[in-house]
Each structure stands twice: as structure tokens, then as C-alpha cells.
């Protein structure tokens, strides 16, 4: 049995411990929801204020050139590329995951005109599936969304599949797909592969180049701490960049946006995937939020993530099996991402009771309580305390209160 003292000493020995001071975190709050909205890095407020006062306020429209606003999405793309095993000039920060996925799906479908299946799994995040459904309706040419259980993706990659579109880490259970193996399988069948890295970027090492993925998308407001609604990102394998067309052919992806031609002519390279003007204040916030990653060893990050997840699983299970709390997703830590979820009877009310005691996780229907483990600012002692508080809530039925059952709009 691990003691609270053990956790305090593990925190003292933690090579990433100093990172926590780079974030603004309310005192006494145990924040285990950085997989939904990352914490605020301290340097962001100053950078955004400067962008407002010294750039927008002082140099107005000249800022697009003088402060490099126009190139920021691409430059930030290069910073993100380092965190996901992608070469420079293969990533751009823009739009949302939903929009970026749509662009890449549209491009991929065009590259495989003789095939009629988009393959995904039932564990994928709903917006990904909704975007596939919308594109299929729009194209109106007998395309099919084939949805299978995550365990059966492998067998479903057949020669009629145009594109396989999957999320590496399941947003509910934390189950992780084998990117390399599935990408190889897709390629062997002649299909293209799109990875959604929403719960991977900043959570664990990713090797897009190594696994030869064709395309990827991901978001920056989760583990990358870019702030609410921060721009997402998109990756295109370098040799494909000039051979695909975005279905959202806006002027920021034009070869000469300021020539104002009446006809669309795509730019070369990754900027072809941009669409329209980006939210520069949000981009500035993201750029400064990424500073905390400059010297992070992702292998170290993963080691800490695994240790924190294992501790939480052990503490919660050993104390709460009697309450029907069971681990969601695989038990082997190597097959998991960086969040831990449990099936929990009355899970919604239990999570509300936890939040009332300053332990913040979230609830995912139908019965999952979910805890994001963000190794840059989560301590071993936080994990230990969160497990103890959850146990108290269950042992004393503190969740059994009408105010904890009333559903809010965002869970
Ligand atoms: C969070 C998340 C999204 C969010 O998509 P947006 O369009 O950026 O809101 C998409 N896909 C997955 C897998 C996610 O976890």
C-alpha cells in the first residue's frame, strides 16, 4: 500500500517537478481535467496583453508584417511538430479539429476516387464521426461510413477502404491504438490513414514520421494548454502536401492571397491547408503556452504519466471495488493514454460531489468518471489525495444529494 508520505517523496525526486510552478493553479484545487482544458501557463497573460497593447493597439494593421502575424500559424506548427514526431513545415496551427478533419477527409477521398468506404471505430469522438457523415452527405456519391468496434479495426481494413480515420487514444476509456501497426495495415490495403491526436499531443510521445501516417489532426487546448478554443493543428506528410486539395479552399491557402485573383490557385506546402484569417489573440496565447515544452523530454513525461496512472488505478480500485467502481479500458499501462476512467454507478453525481470537494475531473455518458493526468503539473500527492477523497465520497454516500444529480450543459 502506498502512503501519502511515499507520494511526497516521489514528488521530491520528480525531474519534472519544477514545471508545475510555470502554471497558474488555484491553491487547494486538485485539477484532473487538463485533458479537457489544460491549465494556464503563467507567461500567457503577458504575451496576450502585449499582443493587444503593443501590436493591435499600437501598430494596427502593420502588425501582420511587423509582428509576423501572418506566419504565426506555420511557425507554431513547427513547434508542435517537434512534440508529435513530425518534420518541420509539415504542421500548421489553425481552425478546429472538426474543420481540419473535414479538410483532410475531403482531400483523402479525392486521392482514392475508386473506393467508397471511410473506416472508423465506435470509440471515436462523436465530432469526428459527425464530420465524416456530413462529408458523405455532401459528396452524395455512394460513400459509406463503416464503423466497427475498436478491437475489430484491423480486420475491417479491406481493399474497398479509401481512408481509415481513427483517434489514437479513446476519449472515454484511454485505450490506445497501435499507430504504427494500423498505419502499415492501411497502407498495405491501399488506404490512407488519418490520426486524431487530441488525447496524444502533449500526453505521450508520438512518432508521425516513424509510423508513416499520411495525415493527422489534434487540438491544443487539452494537454498543450493553449486555452479555451485555442486553434487546432493539422499534419500532412511532406510528399503529399502538393498533391491534395482542401475542400475549404479559402484565401489563406491561396498561392498569392494578396494578388486577389478571382480564381483559386493552391499554395505549395502545408499552408495550402489554411482556410481563412486566424484568431491572432488565440494564436499568440498558444505560442506562449508552448514555451513550457521547450526542454521537456517526452520519454520522461511518459514515464511520469505511467507512474501517476498506475498509482491512481491501484489506489482507486483497491479502495472502491466494493462500490462497483471498475477500470475502463486496458489494464496494461502501455496500451493506455494519459487519462484514467472508471465505470461508476451514479457516476454523474459522484463527479459533482468530487468537484464540490475541489477535485476536478469530468463525466462521460453513460457511466464514466474520467481523470486527466497531466504530468507537467500533476503531483503524486494530488493523485493520492484525489483517490482518498473519492473513497470518502463513496463510503459515506456523499454523492446521494439532489444538488449533485442536476445535469449541467457541459459535463
Ligand atoms: C476534444 C476532441 C475533439 C474536439 O474537436 P473540436 O472541433 O476542436 O472542438 C475532436 N476529436 C477528439 C478525439 C477529441 O478528443
XYZ file of C-alpha atoms and ligand atoms in Angstrom:
426
model
C 0.000 0.000 0.000
C 1.418 3.388 -0.992
C 1.330 6.017 1.746
C 0.878 9.771 1.400
C 4.482 10.124 2.624
C 5.679 7.884 -0.233
C 3.937 10.232 -2.668
C 5.536 13.320 -1.180
C 8.966 11.743 -1.543
C 8.239 10.712 -5.140
C 7.326 14.335 -5.839
C 10.631 15.491 -4.371
C 12.504 13.114 -6.676
C 10.465 14.008 -9.778
C 12.630 15.505 -12.576
C 9.559 17.347 -13.960
C 8.520 18.792 -10.591
C 9.720 22.315 -11.377
C 7.298 22.581 -14.310
C 4.305 22.996 -12.007
C 5.479 26.479 -10.987
C 5.102 27.603 -14.619
C 1.313 27.269 -14.318
C -1.345 29.269 -12.519
C -3.275 26.749 -10.448
C -5.738 27.693 -7.701
C -4.469 26.647 -4.314
C -6.047 23.520 -2.810
C -7.568 22.505 -6.121
C -6.736 19.062 -7.488
C -7.094 19.575 -11.200
C -7.519 16.323 -13.108
C -9.197 17.754 -16.185
C -6.226 19.006 -18.175
C -7.230 16.538 -20.890
C -10.309 18.706 -21.471
C -8.913 22.161 -20.759
C -5.244 22.473 -19.892
C -4.122 24.766 -17.058
C -2.994 28.341 -17.706
C 0.765 28.791 -18.203
C 1.893 31.914 -16.345
C 3.505 33.666 -19.298
C 0.359 33.644 -21.461
C -1.355 36.683 -19.915
C 1.668 38.915 -20.540
C 2.017 37.813 -24.145
C -1.670 38.328 -24.908
C -1.616 41.748 -23.227
C 1.419 42.715 -25.335
C -0.266 41.495 -28.490
C -3.256 43.651 -27.664
C -1.472 46.796 -26.497
C 1.799 46.924 -28.386
C 0.693 45.191 -31.554
C -3.021 45.554 -32.264
C -3.282 48.830 -30.300
C -0.052 50.477 -31.409
C 0.807 49.179 -34.861
C -2.662 48.161 -36.036
C -2.736 46.601 -39.491
C 1.025 46.899 -39.905
C 1.271 44.118 -37.304
C 0.542 41.470 -39.925
C 4.027 42.162 -41.292
C 5.857 43.808 -38.413
C 4.869 41.244 -35.832
C 4.735 38.339 -38.184
C 1.075 37.612 -37.538
C 0.666 36.129 -40.983
C 3.305 33.442 -40.437
C 2.442 32.511 -36.853
C 0.192 29.532 -37.684
C 3.041 27.923 -39.607
C 5.719 28.798 -37.042
C 3.592 27.377 -34.250
C 3.050 24.358 -36.455
C 6.813 23.786 -36.385
C 6.821 23.950 -32.583
C 4.007 21.404 -32.379
C 5.738 19.208 -34.983
C 8.583 18.594 -32.509
C 6.095 17.192 -29.993
C 4.491 14.740 -32.411
C 7.465 13.382 -34.302
C 6.822 15.386 -37.467
C 9.386 17.174 -39.638
C 9.362 20.961 -39.901
C 6.961 22.501 -42.451
C 4.519 19.612 -42.083
C 2.193 21.044 -39.422
C 0.076 24.192 -39.294
C -1.968 25.527 -36.363
C -5.439 26.568 -37.477
C -9.188 26.114 -37.135
C -10.662 23.288 -35.034
C -10.200 19.528 -35.129
C -13.629 19.179 -36.698
C -12.774 21.569 -39.545
C -9.271 20.187 -40.057
C -10.526 16.630 -40.174
C -13.077 17.654 -42.779
C -10.373 19.196 -44.946
C -8.183 16.099 -44.748
C -11.020 13.639 -45.263
C -12.095 15.570 -48.349
C -8.540 15.519 -49.672
C -8.096 11.816 -48.918
C -11.345 10.814 -50.621
C -10.184 12.576 -53.768
C -6.936 10.609 -53.735
C -8.897 7.332 -53.792
C -11.701 8.003 -56.296
C -12.405 4.295 -56.878
C -13.024 3.427 -53.244
C -16.165 4.041 -51.261
C -15.505 3.401 -47.578
C -14.384 5.639 -44.723
C -13.443 3.340 -41.856
C -13.587 4.424 -38.229
C -14.406 2.929 -34.842
C -17.275 3.313 -32.427
C -14.921 4.639 -29.747
C -14.047 7.655 -31.864
C -15.056 11.086 -30.612
C -18.507 11.959 -31.965
C -17.488 15.145 -33.782
C -15.053 13.122 -35.881
C -17.885 10.813 -36.892
C -20.286 13.702 -37.480
C -17.812 15.341 -39.866
C -17.450 12.071 -41.795
C -21.238 11.786 -42.037
C -21.551 15.397 -43.226
C -18.906 14.976 -45.913
C -20.533 11.782 -47.155
C -23.900 13.558 -47.421
C -22.348 16.473 -49.274
C -20.431 14.342 -51.783
C -23.543 12.266 -52.467
C -21.690 9.530 -54.364
C -22.378 6.276 -52.587
C -19.724 6.623 -49.903
C -20.152 4.646 -46.708
C -19.000 5.227 -43.144
C -18.013 1.809 -41.832
C -17.977 1.843 -38.026
C -16.561 -1.111 -36.135
C -15.567 -1.793 -32.522
C -12.054 -0.545 -31.707
C -10.885 -4.172 -31.350
C -12.054 -5.008 -34.865
C -10.486 -2.171 -36.855
C -7.693 -4.384 -38.019
C -9.903 -6.932 -39.742
C -12.090 -4.217 -41.278
C -9.249 -2.651 -43.314
C -10.164 -4.164 -46.655
C -9.412 -3.132 -50.227
C -12.561 -1.028 -50.600
C -11.440 1.369 -47.852
C -10.344 4.793 -49.088
C -9.363 6.209 -45.728
C -9.015 4.949 -42.172
C -9.705 7.739 -39.684
C -9.042 6.958 -36.020
C -8.258 8.653 -32.739
C -5.161 7.196 -31.122
C -6.346 7.467 -27.506
C -10.019 6.788 -26.777
C -11.501 9.876 -25.099
C -13.604 7.742 -22.777
C -11.525 4.737 -21.793
C -7.943 5.824 -22.514
C -7.437 2.756 -24.739
C -4.632 3.396 -27.210
C -4.418 2.165 -30.781
C -1.116 0.939 -32.219
C -0.470 3.742 -34.711
C 2.404 2.089 -36.494
C 0.766 -1.259 -36.998
C -2.597 0.123 -38.135
C -0.981 2.636 -40.474
C 1.035 -0.187 -42.051
C -2.115 -2.242 -42.376
C -3.990 0.647 -44.016
C -1.168 1.244 -46.484
C -0.908 -2.437 -47.323
C -4.581 -2.341 -48.291
C -4.015 0.795 -50.383
C -5.893 3.075 -47.975
C -4.842 6.405 -46.498
C -4.510 6.936 -42.751
C -5.669 9.927 -40.689
C -4.848 10.060 -36.961
C -6.597 12.272 -34.440
C -4.094 13.152 -31.713
C -6.499 15.053 -29.415
C -5.503 12.942 -26.404
C -1.943 12.251 -27.571
C -0.208 15.562 -28.303
C 1.450 16.630 -25.066
C 0.242 13.479 -23.326
C 2.722 10.952 -24.695
C 5.440 10.670 -27.351
C 4.035 10.434 -30.887
C 6.070 9.481 -33.942
C 4.121 10.557 -37.025
C 7.112 10.297 -39.342
C 8.167 6.943 -37.915
C 4.763 5.400 -38.427
C 4.446 6.987 -41.892
C 0.999 8.453 -41.188
C -0.476 10.341 -44.110
C -2.434 12.882 -42.143
C -3.114 13.930 -38.568
C -5.149 16.446 -36.615
C -5.087 17.409 -32.970
C -6.045 20.101 -30.554
C -4.034 22.431 -28.382
C -6.431 23.307 -25.576
C -6.061 19.916 -23.875
C -2.566 18.709 -22.954
C -0.880 21.598 -24.790
C -2.560 24.229 -22.587
C -3.326 26.702 -25.393
C -6.520 27.993 -23.745
C -10.257 27.607 -24.378
C -10.934 27.367 -28.099
C -7.221 27.549 -28.977
C -6.510 26.701 -32.620
C -6.167 23.050 -33.521
C -3.410 21.667 -35.752
C -3.121 19.593 -38.856
C -0.310 17.455 -40.289
C 0.234 16.364 -43.886
C 3.064 14.010 -44.889
C 5.521 16.175 -46.847
C 5.347 14.241 -50.128
C 1.551 14.523 -50.186
C 1.286 18.232 -49.459
C 1.286 19.454 -53.045
C -0.931 16.634 -54.291
C -4.007 17.245 -52.196
C -6.677 19.892 -52.363
C -8.528 21.267 -49.384
C -12.302 21.269 -49.895
C -12.286 24.520 -47.917
C -10.275 26.457 -50.474
C -10.028 29.808 -48.729
C -7.669 32.685 -49.429
C -5.158 31.782 -46.714
C -4.409 28.633 -48.673
C -4.047 30.505 -51.969
C -0.658 30.743 -53.680
C -0.883 34.549 -53.713
C -3.604 35.702 -51.313
C -2.800 39.345 -51.849
C -2.978 39.133 -55.626
C -6.761 38.891 -55.120
C -7.260 36.719 -58.201
C -10.780 35.634 -58.976
C -9.613 32.025 -59.322
C -8.319 29.738 -56.608
C -4.758 28.543 -57.047
C -3.407 26.488 -54.141
C -0.210 27.436 -52.339
C 2.649 24.937 -52.142
C 3.329 23.138 -48.899
C 1.418 22.876 -45.657
C -0.057 26.416 -45.838
C -2.325 25.106 -48.590
C -4.399 23.652 -45.754
C -5.134 27.031 -44.216
C -8.553 28.473 -44.957
C -9.287 31.996 -43.677
C -7.987 34.576 -41.211
C -6.945 33.086 -37.912
C -7.736 34.332 -34.377
C -4.410 36.029 -33.694
C -5.038 36.653 -29.996
C -5.653 32.940 -29.508
C -2.623 32.124 -31.652
C -0.445 34.407 -29.522
C -1.720 32.690 -26.378
C -0.912 29.290 -27.854
C 2.559 30.374 -28.955
C 3.487 31.421 -25.428
C 1.757 28.387 -23.879
C 4.111 26.168 -25.884
C 7.155 27.656 -24.119
C 6.724 25.216 -21.232
C 7.526 22.368 -23.642
C 10.857 23.715 -24.892
C 13.050 21.463 -22.760
C 10.658 18.623 -21.944
C 11.934 15.119 -22.579
C 8.835 13.289 -23.812
C 10.169 9.925 -22.649
C 10.439 11.405 -19.154
C 6.908 12.784 -19.487
C 5.623 9.349 -20.429
C 7.431 7.670 -17.526
C 5.791 10.057 -15.085
C 2.402 9.712 -16.770
C 2.557 5.924 -16.496
C 3.594 6.093 -12.837
C 0.783 8.531 -11.975
C -1.817 6.499 -13.871
C -0.708 3.244 -12.244
C -0.834 4.809 -8.800
C -4.330 6.183 -9.382
C -5.671 2.900 -10.771
C -4.222 0.943 -7.826
C -5.473 3.373 -5.177
C -8.988 3.736 -6.581
C -9.500 0.046 -7.316
C -8.152 -1.303 -4.046
C -10.373 1.027 -2.022
C -13.541 1.098 -4.109
C -14.194 -2.248 -5.766
C -16.968 -2.771 -3.198
C -18.787 0.239 -4.649
C -18.808 -1.242 -8.152
C -16.054 1.041 -9.432
C -14.151 -0.702 -12.235
C -11.375 0.420 -14.551
C -12.409 1.349 -18.101
C -10.052 0.350 -20.897
C -6.997 -1.896 -20.805
C -5.093 -2.712 -17.633
C -1.693 -2.784 -19.359
C -0.399 0.741 -18.957
C 1.427 0.550 -22.309
C -1.920 0.255 -24.053
C -3.265 3.397 -22.408
C -3.004 7.147 -22.924
C -2.708 9.638 -20.075
C -6.177 9.678 -18.587
C -7.827 7.175 -16.304
C -11.543 6.415 -16.314
C -13.744 4.207 -14.233
C -17.206 2.846 -14.742
C -19.014 4.096 -11.668
C -22.655 3.667 -10.655
C -24.197 7.155 -10.195
C -21.056 8.481 -11.878
C -22.545 11.885 -12.691
C -23.485 12.633 -9.075
C -20.183 11.186 -7.826
C -18.244 13.540 -10.094
C -20.328 16.528 -8.960
C -19.602 15.598 -5.350
C -15.883 15.384 -6.167
C -15.952 18.786 -7.826
C -17.693 20.217 -4.751
C -14.656 18.985 -2.789
C -12.214 20.633 -5.212
C -11.218 17.537 -7.134
C -11.952 18.298 -10.765
C -12.424 15.531 -13.288
C -15.339 15.041 -15.648
C -18.148 12.692 -16.540
C -18.692 10.985 -19.880
C -22.027 9.306 -20.508
C -23.264 6.751 -19.758
C -21.341 5.920 -16.562
C -17.728 7.035 -16.802
C -15.866 9.232 -14.342
C -12.730 10.468 -16.060
C -9.482 11.908 -14.728
C -6.857 13.560 -16.914
C -3.286 13.027 -15.794
C -1.094 15.908 -16.961
C 2.463 15.151 -15.862
C 3.706 18.737 -16.176
C 1.598 19.900 -13.261
C 0.052 16.868 -11.574
C 1.862 15.615 -8.470
C 1.871 12.143 -6.935
C 0.326 13.593 -3.802
C -2.569 15.023 -5.856
C -3.312 11.539 -7.132
C -3.194 10.057 -3.662
C -5.456 12.785 -2.221
C -7.939 12.500 -5.112
C -8.250 8.741 -4.556
C -8.779 9.286 -0.822
C -11.481 11.911 -1.387
C -13.259 9.727 -3.949
C -13.229 6.887 -1.430
C -14.731 9.096 1.282
C -17.496 10.241 -1.086
C -18.379 6.652 -1.939
C -18.051 5.242 1.586
C -20.246 7.971 3.057
C -22.623 8.214 0.050
C -21.937 11.960 -0.106
C -22.970 11.915 -3.777
C -26.538 10.995 -2.815
C -27.832 14.550 -2.815
C -30.295 16.160 -5.274
C -27.944 19.054 -5.999
C -25.376 16.599 -7.400
C -27.892 14.961 -9.725
C -28.996 18.088 -11.630
C -27.304 17.866 -15.046
C -25.392 20.884 -16.336
C -24.935 21.688 -20.043
C -21.225 20.822 -20.070
C -20.312 17.654 -18.210
C -11.561 17.118 -27.976
C -11.694 16.354 -29.215
C -12.166 16.961 -30.392
C -12.607 18.394 -30.378
O -12.860 18.882 -31.654
P -13.006 20.441 -31.928
O -13.547 20.523 -33.280
O -11.629 21.035 -31.819
O -13.929 21.006 -30.889
C -12.188 16.191 -31.543
N -11.796 14.899 -31.550
C -11.366 14.295 -30.428
C -10.913 12.860 -30.476
C -11.322 14.991 -29.233
O -10.922 14.377 -28.116
